[in-house]
Short mmCIF file of C-alpha atoms in Angstrom, two decimals:
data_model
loop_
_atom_site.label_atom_id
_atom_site.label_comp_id
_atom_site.label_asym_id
_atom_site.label_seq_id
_atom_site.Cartn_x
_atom_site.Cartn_y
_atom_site.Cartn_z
CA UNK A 219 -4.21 107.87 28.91
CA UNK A 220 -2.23 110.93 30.83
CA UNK A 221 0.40 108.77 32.10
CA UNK A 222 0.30 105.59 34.53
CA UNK A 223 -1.00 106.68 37.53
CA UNK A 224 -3.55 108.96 36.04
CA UNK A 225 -4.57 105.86 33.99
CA UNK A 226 -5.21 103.75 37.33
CA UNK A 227 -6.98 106.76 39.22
CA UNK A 228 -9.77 106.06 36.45
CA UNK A 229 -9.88 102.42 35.24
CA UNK A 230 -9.42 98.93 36.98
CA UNK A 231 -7.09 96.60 35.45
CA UNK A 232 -6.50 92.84 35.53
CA UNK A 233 -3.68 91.54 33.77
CA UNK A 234 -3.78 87.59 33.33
CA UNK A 235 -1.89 84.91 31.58
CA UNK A 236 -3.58 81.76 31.26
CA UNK A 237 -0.65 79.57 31.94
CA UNK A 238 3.25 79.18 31.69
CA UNK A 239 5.15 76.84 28.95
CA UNK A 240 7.33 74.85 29.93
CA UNK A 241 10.90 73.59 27.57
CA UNK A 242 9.90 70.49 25.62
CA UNK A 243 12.96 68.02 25.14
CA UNK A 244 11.34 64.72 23.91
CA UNK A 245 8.30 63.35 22.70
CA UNK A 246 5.73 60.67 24.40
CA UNK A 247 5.16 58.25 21.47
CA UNK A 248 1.50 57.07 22.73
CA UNK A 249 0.54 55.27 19.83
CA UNK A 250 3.43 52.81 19.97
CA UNK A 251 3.28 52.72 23.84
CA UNK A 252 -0.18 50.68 23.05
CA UNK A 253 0.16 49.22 19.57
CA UNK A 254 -1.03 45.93 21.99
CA UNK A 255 -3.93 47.39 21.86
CA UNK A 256 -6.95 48.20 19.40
CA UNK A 257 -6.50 51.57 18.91
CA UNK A 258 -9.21 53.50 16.82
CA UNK A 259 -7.32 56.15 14.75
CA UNK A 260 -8.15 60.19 13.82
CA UNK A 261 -9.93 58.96 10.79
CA UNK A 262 -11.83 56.28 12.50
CA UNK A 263 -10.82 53.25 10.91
CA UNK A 264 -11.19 49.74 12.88
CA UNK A 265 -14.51 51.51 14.87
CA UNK A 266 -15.97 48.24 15.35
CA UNK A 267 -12.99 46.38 16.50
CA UNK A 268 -11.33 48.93 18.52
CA UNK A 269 -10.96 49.19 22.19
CA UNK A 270 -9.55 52.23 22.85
CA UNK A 271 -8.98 55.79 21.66
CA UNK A 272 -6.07 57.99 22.24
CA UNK A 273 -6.22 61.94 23.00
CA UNK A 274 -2.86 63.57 22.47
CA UNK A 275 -2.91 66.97 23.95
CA UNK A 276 0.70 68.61 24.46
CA UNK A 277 1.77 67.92 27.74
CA UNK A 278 -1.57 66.27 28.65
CA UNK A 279 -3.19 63.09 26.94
CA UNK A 280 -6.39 60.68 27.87
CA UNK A 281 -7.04 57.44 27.14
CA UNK A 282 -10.47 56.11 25.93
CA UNK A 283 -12.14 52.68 26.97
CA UNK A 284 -14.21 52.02 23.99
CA UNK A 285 -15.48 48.59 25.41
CA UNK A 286 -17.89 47.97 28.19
CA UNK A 287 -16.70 43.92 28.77
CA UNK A 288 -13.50 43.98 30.05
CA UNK A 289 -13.30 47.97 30.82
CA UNK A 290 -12.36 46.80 34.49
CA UNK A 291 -9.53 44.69 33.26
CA UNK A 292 -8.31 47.27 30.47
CA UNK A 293 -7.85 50.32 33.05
CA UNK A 294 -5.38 48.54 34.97
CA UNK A 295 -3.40 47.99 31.82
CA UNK A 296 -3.67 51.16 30.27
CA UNK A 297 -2.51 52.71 33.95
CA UNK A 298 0.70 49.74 33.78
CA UNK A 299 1.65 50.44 30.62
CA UNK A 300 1.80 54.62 31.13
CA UNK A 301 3.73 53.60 34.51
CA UNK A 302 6.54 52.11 32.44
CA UNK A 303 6.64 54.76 29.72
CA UNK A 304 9.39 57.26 29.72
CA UNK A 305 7.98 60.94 30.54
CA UNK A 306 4.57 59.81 31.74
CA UNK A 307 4.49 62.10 35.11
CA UNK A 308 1.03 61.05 36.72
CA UNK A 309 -1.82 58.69 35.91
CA UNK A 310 -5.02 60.15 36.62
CA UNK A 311 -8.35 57.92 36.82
CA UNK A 312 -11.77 56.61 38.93
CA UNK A 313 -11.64 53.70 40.40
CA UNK A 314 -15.60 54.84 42.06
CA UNK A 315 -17.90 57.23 40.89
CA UNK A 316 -16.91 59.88 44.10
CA UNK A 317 -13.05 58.32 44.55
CA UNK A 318 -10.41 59.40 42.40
CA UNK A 319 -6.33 57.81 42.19
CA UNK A 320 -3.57 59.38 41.01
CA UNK A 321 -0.17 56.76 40.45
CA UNK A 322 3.11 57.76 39.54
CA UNK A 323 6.54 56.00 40.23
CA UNK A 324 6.35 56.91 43.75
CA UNK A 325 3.11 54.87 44.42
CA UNK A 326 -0.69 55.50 44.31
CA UNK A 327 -2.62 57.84 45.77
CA UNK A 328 -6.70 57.45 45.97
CA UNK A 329 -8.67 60.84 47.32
CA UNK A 330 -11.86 61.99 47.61
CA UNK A 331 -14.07 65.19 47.88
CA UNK A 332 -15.17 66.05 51.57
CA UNK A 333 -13.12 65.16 54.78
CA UNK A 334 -11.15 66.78 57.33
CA UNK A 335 -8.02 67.81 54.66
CA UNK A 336 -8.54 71.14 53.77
CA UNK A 337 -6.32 72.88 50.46
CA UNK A 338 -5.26 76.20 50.54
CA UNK A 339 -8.29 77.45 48.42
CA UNK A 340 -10.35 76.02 50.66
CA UNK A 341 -11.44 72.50 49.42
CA UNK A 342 -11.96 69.45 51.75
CA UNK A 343 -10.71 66.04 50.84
CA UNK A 344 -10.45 62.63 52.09
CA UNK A 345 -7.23 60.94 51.37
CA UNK A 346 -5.47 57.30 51.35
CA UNK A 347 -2.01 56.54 50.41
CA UNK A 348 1.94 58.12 49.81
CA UNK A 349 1.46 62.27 50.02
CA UNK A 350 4.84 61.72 48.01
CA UNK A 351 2.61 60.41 44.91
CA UNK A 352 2.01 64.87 44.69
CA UNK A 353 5.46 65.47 46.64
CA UNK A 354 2.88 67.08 49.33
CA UNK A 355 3.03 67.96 52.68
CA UNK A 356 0.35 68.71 55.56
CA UNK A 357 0.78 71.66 57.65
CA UNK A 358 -2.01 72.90 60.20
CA UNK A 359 -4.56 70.33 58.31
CA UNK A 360 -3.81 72.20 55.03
CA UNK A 361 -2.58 69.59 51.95
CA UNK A 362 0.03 71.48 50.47
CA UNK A 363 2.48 70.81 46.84
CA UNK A 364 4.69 73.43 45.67
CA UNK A 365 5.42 71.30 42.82
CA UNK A 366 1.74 70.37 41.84
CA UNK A 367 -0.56 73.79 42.28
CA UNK A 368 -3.75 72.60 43.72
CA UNK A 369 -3.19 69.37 42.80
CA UNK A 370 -6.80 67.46 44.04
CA UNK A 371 -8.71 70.43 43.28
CA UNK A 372 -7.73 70.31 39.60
CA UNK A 373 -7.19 66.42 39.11
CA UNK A 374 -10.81 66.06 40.41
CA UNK A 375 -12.64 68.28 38.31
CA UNK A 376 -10.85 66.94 35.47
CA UNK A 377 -11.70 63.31 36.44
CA UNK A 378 -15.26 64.23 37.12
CA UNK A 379 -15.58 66.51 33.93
CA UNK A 380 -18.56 64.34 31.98
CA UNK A 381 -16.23 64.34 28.39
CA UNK A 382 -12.89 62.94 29.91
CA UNK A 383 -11.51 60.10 29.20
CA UNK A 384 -11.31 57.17 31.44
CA UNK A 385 -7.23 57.53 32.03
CA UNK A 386 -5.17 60.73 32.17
CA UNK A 387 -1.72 61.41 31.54
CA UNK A 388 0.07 64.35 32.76
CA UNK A 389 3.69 64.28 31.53
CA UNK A 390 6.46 64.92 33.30
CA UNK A 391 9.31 68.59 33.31
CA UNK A 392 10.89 68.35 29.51
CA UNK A 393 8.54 65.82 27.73
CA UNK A 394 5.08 66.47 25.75
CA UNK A 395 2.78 63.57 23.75
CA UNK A 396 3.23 63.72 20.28
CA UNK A 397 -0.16 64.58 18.24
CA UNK A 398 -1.52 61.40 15.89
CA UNK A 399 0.42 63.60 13.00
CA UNK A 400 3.76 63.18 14.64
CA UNK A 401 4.05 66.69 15.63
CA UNK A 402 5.64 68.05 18.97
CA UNK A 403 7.44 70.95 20.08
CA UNK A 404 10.58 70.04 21.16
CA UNK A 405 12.82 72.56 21.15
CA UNK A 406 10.44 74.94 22.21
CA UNK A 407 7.51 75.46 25.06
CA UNK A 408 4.52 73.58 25.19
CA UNK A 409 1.77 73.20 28.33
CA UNK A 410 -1.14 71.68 29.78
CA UNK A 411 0.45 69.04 33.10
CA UNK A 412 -0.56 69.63 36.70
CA UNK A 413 3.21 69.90 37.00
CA UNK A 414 4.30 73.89 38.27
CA UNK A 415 6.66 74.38 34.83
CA UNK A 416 3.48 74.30 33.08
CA UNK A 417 0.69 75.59 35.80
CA UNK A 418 1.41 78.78 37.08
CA UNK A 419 0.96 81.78 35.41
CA UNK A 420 0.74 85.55 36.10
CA UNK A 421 -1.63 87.70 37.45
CA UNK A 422 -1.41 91.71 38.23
CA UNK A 423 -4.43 93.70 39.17
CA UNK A 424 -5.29 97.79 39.94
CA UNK A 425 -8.70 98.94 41.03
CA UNK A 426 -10.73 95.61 41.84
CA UNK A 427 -11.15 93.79 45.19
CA UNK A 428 -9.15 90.50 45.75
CA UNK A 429 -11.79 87.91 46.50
CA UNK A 430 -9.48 86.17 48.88
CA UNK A 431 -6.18 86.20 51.22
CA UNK A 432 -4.76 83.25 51.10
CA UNK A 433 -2.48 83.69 48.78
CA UNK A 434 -3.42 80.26 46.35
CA UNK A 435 -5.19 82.31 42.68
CA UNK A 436 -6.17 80.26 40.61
CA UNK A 437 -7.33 81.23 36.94
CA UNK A 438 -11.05 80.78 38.30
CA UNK A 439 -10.87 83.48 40.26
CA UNK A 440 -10.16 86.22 37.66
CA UNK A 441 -14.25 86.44 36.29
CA UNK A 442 -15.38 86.90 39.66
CA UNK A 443 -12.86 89.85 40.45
CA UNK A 444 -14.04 91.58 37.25
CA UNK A 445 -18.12 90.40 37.74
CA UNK A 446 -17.79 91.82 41.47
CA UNK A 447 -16.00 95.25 40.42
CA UNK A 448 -19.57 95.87 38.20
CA UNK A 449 -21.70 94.89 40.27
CA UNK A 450 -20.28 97.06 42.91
CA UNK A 451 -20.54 99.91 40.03
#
């Protein structure tokens, strides 16, 4: 292309990774963390009798209610059981339709969009309960976690996404959920927690506008930088 700068003088760039991978050290073995439980397997055996399902997904899992009676009363156990399970980071779930709670070892933590807590991309929340659940801080009304990256933002629209599951797991620095095949990667990188080994990626850009200042990117951002740069054409 004539060299770098010439290059730049005559196209916009945006270089992105999606996310980071993180050292894997030891495996999450969720199926024998709820062998108390009916658990419907990959090839769907027990159907009728089962009453949950289990989503292995790297360093991320979700758990399944598959009954209506007794949903209420299963949640809490499925939440227990993850809280006593070596690895198991964060426990992601809704205990309302517009309430979200997020447990781990250091207690529980129940938010909510709207309210006077802003993030630093912008987002308003209501919160109750141990900032230490997301080892967060507030500073000038802003919720801030340099160890979870826009931790309610992304906890929230995975809670409210319409095909999650009814519990989610994010797993803690070292340790990923095994697939229903027995596979991991320990010994090498895997992804997918709200945890910052696994969250933050890269991004490098030449020749478009930054849509913000504030200094939080987020993956989301990088379609409107490019759809803004052609419209602007």
């Amino acid at each position: 292309g004539g060299g770098t700068e010439k290059f730049l003088d005559d196209h916009a760039v945006i270089l992105v990774a999606d996310h980071s991978h993180a050292p894997i050290e030891k495996a999450i073995d969720l199926q024998r963390a709820y062998s108390e439980l009916a658990v419907l397997g990959p090839s769907g055996a027990r159907r009728d009798d089962a009453e949950v399902a289990l989503c292995p997904a790297q360093r991320s899992a979700m758990v399944y209610v598959l009954v209506k009676e007794g949903r209420d009363a299963i949640i809490p156990r499925i939440v227990d059981t993850a809280l006593d399970l070596e690895g198991v980071d964060l426990m992601l779930w809704r205990p309302a339709p517009r309430e979200g709670a997020i447990v781990s070892g250091r207690g529980e933590l129940r938010f909510a969009p709207g309210g006077d807590l802003r993030d630093p991309r912008g987002g308003r929340w209501s919160v109750d309960g141990p900032l230490e659940v997301l080892d967060a801080r507030v500073e000038d009304g802003v919720l801030r976690s340099d160890t979870y990256p826009d931790a309610l933002g992304r906890a929230w629209s995975a809670l409210a996404c319409p095909t999650s599951g009814d519990v989610l797991l994010s797993a803690a620095p070292g340790y990923e959920f095994a697939d229903w095949g027995g596979v991991d990667h320990v010994g090498g990188g895997s992804h997918g927690s709200l945890h910052r080994v696994d969250s933050l990626g890269a991004l490098a850009f030449c020749g478009v506008e930054a849509p913000h200042d504030h200094g939080e990117w987020s993956i989301e951002d990088v379609a409107p930088m490019a759809l803004a740069h052609f419209d602007a054409g």
